[in-house]
Amino acid sequence: MLRDLADDGPELQAILDALDDPACRTIIQELEEPMTASELADETDIPLSTLYRKIDLLTDASLLNELTEIREDGHHTSRYRVAVESVNITLDDDREFDVNIERPPQSTDERLEQLWSEVRKET
């Protein structure tokens, strides 16, 4: 039986679906540093329309973060970065699957960018 990871975490199935997708794995492998969707499309040879669907899968699974780059000219840009260092799936004593996601530490700038991204989604 698959169960929710935590009240605020993604479901195990969302993580498995994203990691099972070859294009999603390619995106994760290419993201050594934050990139825009256009940069990712160029690097991965994934069409931009497909890439956005894969990014949605990865962000829903909490495997990618969307960061907003604030520019002085008022045109803000979204950049994406890998949000995990490792994903570990285990079978607990009750024979239920559990997942542990280790996340990299965030800098102050990254926390501010993430907060700004969340505010933009609310407006």
mmCIF file with all atom_site columns, C-alpha atoms in Angstrom:
data_model
loop_
_atom_site.group_PDB
_atom_site.id
_atom_site.type_symbol
_atom_site.label_atom_id
_atom_site.label_alt_id
_atom_site.label_comp_id
_atom_site.label_asym_id
_atom_site.label_entity_id
_atom_site.label_seq_id
_atom_site.pdbx_PDB_ins_code
_atom_site.Cartn_x
_atom_site.Cartn_y
_atom_site.Cartn_z
_atom_site.occupancy
_atom_site.B_iso_or_equiv
_atom_site.pdbx_formal_charge
_atom_site.auth_seq_id
_atom_site.auth_comp_id
_atom_site.auth_asym_id
_atom_site.auth_atom_id
_atom_site.pdbx_PDB_model_num
ATOM 1   C CA . MET A 1 1   ? 0.000  0.000  0.000   1.00 0.00 ? 1   MET A CA 1
ATOM 2   C CA . LEU A 1 2   ? 1.292  3.466  -0.868  1.00 0.00 ? 2   LEU A CA 1
ATOM 3   C CA . ARG A 1 3   ? 0.785  6.131  1.727   1.00 0.00 ? 3   ARG A CA 1
ATOM 4   C CA . ASP A 1 4   ? 1.345  9.829  2.068   1.00 0.00 ? 4   ASP A CA 1
ATOM 5   C CA . LEU A 1 5   ? 4.862  10.743 3.078   1.00 0.00 ? 5   LEU A CA 1
ATOM 6   C CA . ALA A 1 6   ? 3.888  13.542 5.394   1.00 0.00 ? 6   ALA A CA 1
ATOM 7   C CA . ASP A 1 7   ? 1.125  16.075 5.690   1.00 0.00 ? 7   ASP A CA 1
ATOM 8   C CA . ASP A 1 8   ? 3.085  18.604 3.644   1.00 0.00 ? 8   ASP A CA 1
ATOM 9   C CA . GLY A 1 9   ? 5.092  16.252 1.436   1.00 0.00 ? 9   GLY A CA 1
ATOM 10  C CA . PRO A 1 10  ? 4.361  14.705 -1.932  1.00 0.00 ? 10  PRO A CA 1
ATOM 11  C CA . GLU A 1 11  ? 2.760  11.303 -2.284  1.00 0.00 ? 11  GLU A CA 1
ATOM 12  C CA . LEU A 1 12  ? 5.059  8.375  -2.950  1.00 0.00 ? 12  LEU A CA 1
ATOM 13  C CA . GLN A 1 13  ? 3.275  7.682  -6.250  1.00 0.00 ? 13  GLN A CA 1
ATOM 14  C CA . ALA A 1 14  ? 4.038  11.216 -7.506  1.00 0.00 ? 14  ALA A CA 1
ATOM 15  C CA . ILE A 1 15  ? 7.735  10.655 -6.807  1.00 0.00 ? 15  ILE A CA 1
ATOM 16  C CA . LEU A 1 16  ? 7.720  7.227  -8.466  1.00 0.00 ? 16  LEU A CA 1
ATOM 17  C CA . ASP A 1 17  ? 5.868  8.568  -11.523 1.00 0.00 ? 17  ASP A CA 1
ATOM 18  C CA . ALA A 1 18  ? 8.364  11.403 -11.969 1.00 0.00 ? 18  ALA A CA 1
ATOM 19  C CA . LEU A 1 19  ? 11.415 9.183  -11.502 1.00 0.00 ? 19  LEU A CA 1
ATOM 20  C CA . ASP A 1 20  ? 9.982  6.567  -13.875 1.00 0.00 ? 20  ASP A CA 1
ATOM 21  C CA . ASP A 1 21  ? 9.805  9.129  -16.692 1.00 0.00 ? 21  ASP A CA 1
ATOM 22  C CA . PRO A 1 22  ? 13.015 9.191  -18.806 1.00 0.00 ? 22  PRO A CA 1
ATOM 23  C CA . ALA A 1 23  ? 12.569 12.885 -19.695 1.00 0.00 ? 23  ALA A CA 1
ATOM 24  C CA . CYS A 1 24  ? 12.198 13.796 -16.003 1.00 0.00 ? 24  CYS A CA 1
ATOM 25  C CA . ARG A 1 25  ? 15.387 11.907 -15.196 1.00 0.00 ? 25  ARG A CA 1
ATOM 26  C CA . THR A 1 26  ? 17.183 13.729 -18.010 1.00 0.00 ? 26  THR A CA 1
ATOM 27  C CA . ILE A 1 27  ? 16.048 17.086 -16.615 1.00 0.00 ? 27  ILE A CA 1
ATOM 28  C CA . ILE A 1 28  ? 17.349 16.191 -13.146 1.00 0.00 ? 28  ILE A CA 1
ATOM 29  C CA . GLN A 1 29  ? 20.671 15.042 -14.603 1.00 0.00 ? 29  GLN A CA 1
ATOM 30  C CA . GLU A 1 30  ? 21.150 18.284 -16.558 1.00 0.00 ? 30  GLU A CA 1
ATOM 31  C CA . LEU A 1 31  ? 20.330 20.639 -13.673 1.00 0.00 ? 31  LEU A CA 1
ATOM 32  C CA . GLU A 1 32  ? 23.760 21.101 -12.120 1.00 0.00 ? 32  GLU A CA 1
ATOM 33  C CA . GLU A 1 33  ? 22.848 24.735 -11.545 1.00 0.00 ? 33  GLU A CA 1
ATOM 34  C CA . PRO A 1 34  ? 19.532 26.617 -11.797 1.00 0.00 ? 34  PRO A CA 1
ATOM 35  C CA . MET A 1 35  ? 18.304 27.004 -15.384 1.00 0.00 ? 35  MET A CA 1
ATOM 36  C CA . THR A 1 36  ? 15.346 28.497 -17.206 1.00 0.00 ? 36  THR A CA 1
ATOM 37  C CA . ALA A 1 37  ? 12.939 26.281 -19.131 1.00 0.00 ? 37  ALA A CA 1
ATOM 38  C CA . SER A 1 38  ? 14.414 27.534 -22.418 1.00 0.00 ? 38  SER A CA 1
ATOM 39  C CA . GLU A 1 39  ? 17.943 26.691 -21.276 1.00 0.00 ? 39  GLU A CA 1
ATOM 40  C CA . LEU A 1 40  ? 16.761 23.240 -20.188 1.00 0.00 ? 40  LEU A CA 1
ATOM 41  C CA . ALA A 1 41  ? 15.027 22.642 -23.518 1.00 0.00 ? 41  ALA A CA 1
ATOM 42  C CA . ASP A 1 42  ? 18.252 23.523 -25.335 1.00 0.00 ? 42  ASP A CA 1
ATOM 43  C CA . GLU A 1 43  ? 20.362 21.264 -23.109 1.00 0.00 ? 43  GLU A CA 1
ATOM 44  C CA . THR A 1 44  ? 18.021 18.269 -23.144 1.00 0.00 ? 44  THR A CA 1
ATOM 45  C CA . ASP A 1 45  ? 16.523 18.474 -26.661 1.00 0.00 ? 45  ASP A CA 1
ATOM 46  C CA . ILE A 1 46  ? 13.078 18.158 -25.051 1.00 0.00 ? 46  ILE A CA 1
ATOM 47  C CA . PRO A 1 47  ? 10.449 20.339 -26.791 1.00 0.00 ? 47  PRO A CA 1
ATOM 48  C CA . LEU A 1 48  ? 9.475  23.300 -24.616 1.00 0.00 ? 48  LEU A CA 1
ATOM 49  C CA . SER A 1 49  ? 5.790  22.286 -24.395 1.00 0.00 ? 49  SER A CA 1
ATOM 50  C CA . THR A 1 50  ? 6.795  18.795 -23.207 1.00 0.00 ? 50  THR A CA 1
ATOM 51  C CA . LEU A 1 51  ? 9.421  20.214 -20.884 1.00 0.00 ? 51  LEU A CA 1
ATOM 52  C CA . TYR A 1 52  ? 6.830  22.313 -19.029 1.00 0.00 ? 52  TYR A CA 1
ATOM 53  C CA . ARG A 1 53  ? 4.699  19.185 -18.415 1.00 0.00 ? 53  ARG A CA 1
ATOM 54  C CA . LYS A 1 54  ? 7.762  17.347 -17.076 1.00 0.00 ? 54  LYS A CA 1
ATOM 55  C CA . ILE A 1 55  ? 8.666  20.301 -14.866 1.00 0.00 ? 55  ILE A CA 1
ATOM 56  C CA . ASP A 1 56  ? 5.120  20.177 -13.439 1.00 0.00 ? 56  ASP A CA 1
ATOM 57  C CA . LEU A 1 57  ? 5.552  16.462 -12.673 1.00 0.00 ? 57  LEU A CA 1
ATOM 58  C CA . LEU A 1 58  ? 8.872  17.111 -10.959 1.00 0.00 ? 58  LEU A CA 1
ATOM 59  C CA . THR A 1 59  ? 7.652  20.098 -8.933  1.00 0.00 ? 59  THR A CA 1
ATOM 60  C CA . ASP A 1 60  ? 4.485  18.219 -7.874  1.00 0.00 ? 60  ASP A CA 1
ATOM 61  C CA . ALA A 1 61  ? 6.773  15.452 -6.616  1.00 0.00 ? 61  ALA A CA 1
ATOM 62  C CA . SER A 1 62  ? 8.923  18.078 -4.792  1.00 0.00 ? 62  SER A CA 1
ATOM 63  C CA . LEU A 1 63  ? 11.970 17.050 -6.811  1.00 0.00 ? 63  LEU A CA 1
ATOM 64  C CA . LEU A 1 64  ? 12.407 20.487 -8.422  1.00 0.00 ? 64  LEU A CA 1
ATOM 65  C CA . ASN A 1 65  ? 12.027 23.990 -7.047  1.00 0.00 ? 65  ASN A CA 1
ATOM 66  C CA . GLU A 1 66  ? 10.951 26.969 -9.105  1.00 0.00 ? 66  GLU A CA 1
ATOM 67  C CA . LEU A 1 67  ? 12.892 30.092 -8.222  1.00 0.00 ? 67  LEU A CA 1
ATOM 68  C CA . THR A 1 68  ? 12.001 33.567 -9.427  1.00 0.00 ? 68  THR A CA 1
ATOM 69  C CA . GLU A 1 69  ? 14.867 35.707 -10.630 1.00 0.00 ? 69  GLU A CA 1
ATOM 70  C CA . ILE A 1 70  ? 13.900 39.301 -9.928  1.00 0.00 ? 70  ILE A CA 1
ATOM 71  C CA . ARG A 1 71  ? 15.171 41.726 -12.563 1.00 0.00 ? 71  ARG A CA 1
ATOM 72  C CA . GLU A 1 72  ? 15.379 45.475 -12.376 1.00 0.00 ? 72  GLU A CA 1
ATOM 73  C CA . ASP A 1 73  ? 13.500 45.859 -15.679 1.00 0.00 ? 73  ASP A CA 1
ATOM 74  C CA . GLY A 1 74  ? 10.414 44.227 -14.128 1.00 0.00 ? 74  GLY A CA 1
ATOM 75  C CA . HIS A 1 75  ? 10.555 41.073 -16.274 1.00 0.00 ? 75  HIS A CA 1
ATOM 76  C CA . HIS A 1 76  ? 10.990 38.242 -13.806 1.00 0.00 ? 76  HIS A CA 1
ATOM 77  C CA . THR A 1 77  ? 12.306 34.860 -14.904 1.00 0.00 ? 77  THR A CA 1
ATOM 78  C CA . SER A 1 78  ? 11.660 31.420 -13.455 1.00 0.00 ? 78  SER A CA 1
ATOM 79  C CA . ARG A 1 79  ? 14.660 29.191 -12.911 1.00 0.00 ? 79  ARG A CA 1
ATOM 80  C CA . TYR A 1 80  ? 14.475 25.582 -11.835 1.00 0.00 ? 80  TYR A CA 1
ATOM 81  C CA . ARG A 1 81  ? 16.822 23.663 -9.597  1.00 0.00 ? 81  ARG A CA 1
ATOM 82  C CA . VAL A 1 82  ? 16.974 20.152 -8.201  1.00 0.00 ? 82  VAL A CA 1
ATOM 83  C CA . ALA A 1 83  ? 15.381 20.183 -4.749  1.00 0.00 ? 83  ALA A CA 1
ATOM 84  C CA . VAL A 1 84  ? 16.818 16.918 -3.447  1.00 0.00 ? 84  VAL A CA 1
ATOM 85  C CA . GLU A 1 85  ? 20.164 15.344 -2.678  1.00 0.00 ? 85  GLU A CA 1
ATOM 86  C CA . SER A 1 86  ? 18.728 11.854 -2.350  1.00 0.00 ? 86  SER A CA 1
ATOM 87  C CA . VAL A 1 87  ? 15.447 9.942  -2.365  1.00 0.00 ? 87  VAL A CA 1
ATOM 88  C CA . ASN A 1 88  ? 15.288 6.796  -0.228  1.00 0.00 ? 88  ASN A CA 1
ATOM 89  C CA . ILE A 1 89  ? 12.329 4.427  -0.308  1.00 0.00 ? 89  ILE A CA 1
ATOM 90  C CA . THR A 1 90  ? 12.015 1.887  2.477   1.00 0.00 ? 90  THR A CA 1
ATOM 91  C CA . LEU A 1 91  ? 9.567  -0.707 3.699   1.00 0.00 ? 91  LEU A CA 1
ATOM 92  C CA . ASP A 1 92  ? 8.733  -0.096 7.360   1.00 0.00 ? 92  ASP A CA 1
ATOM 93  C CA . ASP A 1 93  ? 7.811  -2.610 10.088  1.00 0.00 ? 93  ASP A CA 1
ATOM 94  C CA . ASP A 1 94  ? 4.124  -2.367 9.127   1.00 0.00 ? 94  ASP A CA 1
ATOM 95  C CA . ARG A 1 95  ? 5.062  -3.325 5.529   1.00 0.00 ? 95  ARG A CA 1
ATOM 96  C CA . GLU A 1 96  ? 4.163  0.129  4.249   1.00 0.00 ? 96  GLU A CA 1
ATOM 97  C CA . PHE A 1 97  ? 6.391  2.113  1.928   1.00 0.00 ? 97  PHE A CA 1
ATOM 98  C CA . ASP A 1 98  ? 7.992  5.219  3.300   1.00 0.00 ? 98  ASP A CA 1
ATOM 99  C CA . VAL A 1 99  ? 10.175 7.749  1.575   1.00 0.00 ? 99  VAL A CA 1
ATOM 100 C CA . ASN A 1 100 ? 12.857 10.002 2.968   1.00 0.00 ? 100 ASN A CA 1
ATOM 101 C CA . ILE A 1 101 ? 13.914 12.979 0.888   1.00 0.00 ? 101 ILE A CA 1
ATOM 102 C CA . GLU A 1 102 ? 17.178 14.666 1.778   1.00 0.00 ? 102 GLU A CA 1
ATOM 103 C CA . ARG A 1 103 ? 17.241 18.275 0.663   1.00 0.00 ? 103 ARG A CA 1
ATOM 104 C CA . PRO A 1 104 ? 20.294 20.493 0.209   1.00 0.00 ? 104 PRO A CA 1
ATOM 105 C CA . PRO A 1 105 ? 20.673 23.438 2.569   1.00 0.00 ? 105 PRO A CA 1
ATOM 106 C CA . GLN A 1 106 ? 19.355 26.692 1.125   1.00 0.00 ? 106 GLN A CA 1
ATOM 107 C CA . SER A 1 107 ? 21.214 29.973 1.096   1.00 0.00 ? 107 SER A CA 1
ATOM 108 C CA . THR A 1 108 ? 19.488 33.144 2.258   1.00 0.00 ? 108 THR A CA 1
ATOM 109 C CA . ASP A 1 109 ? 19.091 34.262 -1.369  1.00 0.00 ? 109 ASP A CA 1
ATOM 110 C CA . GLU A 1 110 ? 17.506 30.920 -2.312  1.00 0.00 ? 110 GLU A CA 1
ATOM 111 C CA . ARG A 1 111 ? 15.059 31.134 0.598   1.00 0.00 ? 111 ARG A CA 1
ATOM 112 C CA . LEU A 1 112 ? 14.108 34.661 -0.478  1.00 0.00 ? 112 LEU A CA 1
ATOM 113 C CA . GLU A 1 113 ? 13.655 33.535 -4.107  1.00 0.00 ? 113 GLU A CA 1
ATOM 114 C CA . GLN A 1 114 ? 11.481 30.620 -2.994  1.00 0.00 ? 114 GLN A CA 1
ATOM 115 C CA . LEU A 1 115 ? 9.380  32.903 -0.793  1.00 0.00 ? 115 LEU A CA 1
ATOM 116 C CA . TRP A 1 116 ? 8.937  35.312 -3.723  1.00 0.00 ? 116 TRP A CA 1
ATOM 117 C CA . SER A 1 117 ? 7.911  32.394 -5.973  1.00 0.00 ? 117 SER A CA 1
ATOM 118 C CA . GLU A 1 118 ? 5.271  31.337 -3.448  1.00 0.00 ? 118 GLU A CA 1
ATOM 119 C CA . VAL A 1 119 ? 3.949  34.909 -3.161  1.00 0.00 ? 119 VAL A CA 1
ATOM 120 C CA . ARG A 1 120 ? 3.694  35.117 -6.982  1.00 0.00 ? 120 ARG A CA 1
ATOM 121 C CA . LYS A 1 121 ? 1.656  31.901 -7.069  1.00 0.00 ? 121 LYS A CA 1
ATOM 122 C CA . GLU A 1 122 ? -0.807 33.347 -4.547  1.00 0.00 ? 122 GLU A CA 1
ATOM 123 C CA . THR A 1 123 ? -1.416 36.515 -6.592  1.00 0.00 ? 123 THR A CA 1
#
